[in-house]
Amino acid sequence: MEAARAFYGETLGLPLTGDASYLASDAVEGVKHFAVWPLQAAAQSCFGKDDWPADFPMPRGWIEFDVEDVAAATDELVERGYELLVADRLEPWGQRVTRLLGPEGLLVGITYTPHLRGEGE
């Protein structure tokens, strides 16, 4: 939980409260997009192949945080010592993304997604 507090609270800046048994926040504004993403597609996006590599923990879920500056966020993650799976890549659909595994094994995307911001519509 301490690693999760450091990553989600300090690094990503989510306003978490709680203790060692439960971290939460009621101060994060609404969700803009919900999706189900099969592991095969996540492996393809992160590693360029259909199978998740055995030397990385297999995620059971995924979440993305849309930020103003993926490059700056990526630099901060590297400076803090996080191992990135994808670093500031432009996807074919126009999303800029960095991906890594969170401390509990959740696949985390740090993104800039134009269509969620009403750009290019």
Coordinates of C-alpha atoms in Angstrom, one line a residue:
M1 CA 0.0 0.0 0.0
E2 CA 2.9 2.4 0.7
A3 CA 4.1 1.8 -2.9
A4 CA 0.5 2.4 -4.2
R5 CA 0.3 5.6 -2.1
A6 CA 3.6 6.9 -3.5
F7 CA 2.7 6.1 -7.1
Y8 CA -1.0 7.1 -7.2
G9 CA -0.9 9.8 -4.6
E10 CA 2.6 11.4 -4.9
T11 CA 3.6 10.6 -8.5
L12 CA 0.2 10.9 -10.2
G13 CA -1.1 13.5 -7.7
L14 CA -4.4 11.8 -6.9
P15 CA -5.9 13.3 -3.6
L16 CA -5.9 10.0 -1.7
T17 CA -6.9 9.6 1.9
G18 CA -7.0 6.5 4.1
D19 CA -4.7 4.1 5.8
A20 CA -2.7 0.9 5.1
S21 CA -6.0 -1.0 4.5
Y22 CA -7.8 1.4 2.1
L23 CA -6.9 4.4 0.0
A24 CA -9.6 6.4 -1.8
S25 CA -10.7 9.8 -3.0
D26 CA -14.0 11.5 -3.6
A27 CA -12.2 14.5 -5.2
V28 CA -11.4 13.1 -8.6
E29 CA -13.7 14.4 -11.3
G30 CA -15.8 12.2 -13.5
V31 CA -14.8 9.4 -15.9
K32 CA -14.8 10.4 -19.5
H33 CA -14.4 6.9 -21.1
F34 CA -15.0 3.3 -20.1
A35 CA -13.5 0.4 -22.1
V36 CA -12.7 -3.3 -21.9
W37 CA -9.3 -4.1 -23.3
P38 CA -8.3 -7.7 -23.8
L39 CA -4.9 -8.8 -22.5
Q40 CA -3.8 -9.8 -26.1
A41 CA -4.4 -6.2 -27.3
A42 CA -2.6 -4.7 -24.3
A43 CA 0.4 -7.1 -25.0
Q44 CA 0.4 -6.0 -28.6
S45 CA 0.4 -2.3 -27.6
C46 CA 3.1 -2.7 -25.0
F47 CA 5.3 -5.4 -26.5
G48 CA 4.4 -5.7 -30.2
K49 CA 3.2 -9.3 -29.7
D50 CA 0.0 -11.1 -28.7
D51 CA 1.3 -12.8 -25.6
W52 CA 2.2 -11.0 -22.3
P53 CA 5.9 -11.7 -21.5
A54 CA 6.4 -14.1 -18.6
D55 CA 9.1 -11.8 -17.1
F56 CA 6.4 -9.1 -16.3
P57 CA 3.5 -9.6 -13.9
M58 CA 0.3 -10.1 -15.9
P59 CA -2.1 -7.3 -15.2
R60 CA -5.7 -8.1 -14.3
G61 CA -6.9 -4.6 -15.1
W62 CA -5.9 -1.3 -16.7
I63 CA -6.5 2.4 -16.1
E64 CA -5.5 5.5 -17.9
F65 CA -4.9 9.0 -16.7
D66 CA -5.2 11.8 -19.3
V67 CA -2.6 14.5 -18.7
E68 CA -1.7 17.8 -20.4
D69 CA 1.9 16.8 -21.2
V70 CA 2.8 13.1 -21.6
A71 CA 6.5 13.9 -22.3
A72 CA 6.9 15.7 -19.0
A73 CA 4.9 13.0 -17.1
T74 CA 7.1 10.4 -18.7
D75 CA 10.3 12.2 -17.6
E76 CA 9.0 12.4 -14.1
L77 CA 8.2 8.7 -14.0
V78 CA 11.7 7.9 -15.2
E79 CA 13.3 10.3 -12.7
R80 CA 11.4 8.5 -9.9
G81 CA 12.7 5.1 -11.1
Y82 CA 9.6 3.5 -12.6
E83 CA 10.2 1.0 -15.4
L84 CA 8.2 2.0 -18.5
L85 CA 6.7 -0.5 -20.9
V86 CA 5.9 2.2 -23.5
A87 CA 7.4 5.7 -23.4
D88 CA 5.6 8.7 -24.9
R89 CA 4.4 6.9 -28.1
L90 CA 1.9 8.3 -30.6
E91 CA -0.7 5.6 -31.4
P92 CA -2.3 5.3 -34.8
W93 CA -5.6 6.8 -33.5
G94 CA -3.8 10.0 -32.3
Q95 CA -3.4 9.2 -28.6
R96 CA 0.0 9.8 -27.0
V97 CA 0.8 7.2 -24.3
T98 CA 3.2 6.0 -21.7
R99 CA 2.5 2.7 -20.1
L100 CA 3.8 1.0 -17.0
L101 CA 2.8 -1.5 -14.3
G102 CA 1.5 0.0 -11.0
P103 CA 2.8 -1.3 -7.7
E104 CA -0.1 -3.8 -7.5
G105 CA 0.2 -5.0 -11.1
L106 CA -2.4 -2.7 -12.7
L107 CA -1.5 -1.7 -16.2
V108 CA -1.4 2.2 -16.1
G109 CA -1.5 4.5 -19.1
I110 CA -0.4 8.1 -18.9
T111 CA -2.1 9.6 -22.0
Y112 CA -3.1 12.6 -24.0
T113 CA -6.3 11.6 -25.9
P114 CA -7.5 14.3 -28.3
H115 CA -11.0 12.9 -28.9
L116 CA -11.7 12.9 -25.2
R117 CA -10.9 16.6 -25.2
G118 CA -13.1 17.4 -28.2
E119 CA -10.2 17.9 -30.5
G120 CA -10.3 16.7 -34.1
E121 CA -14.1 16.1 -34.0

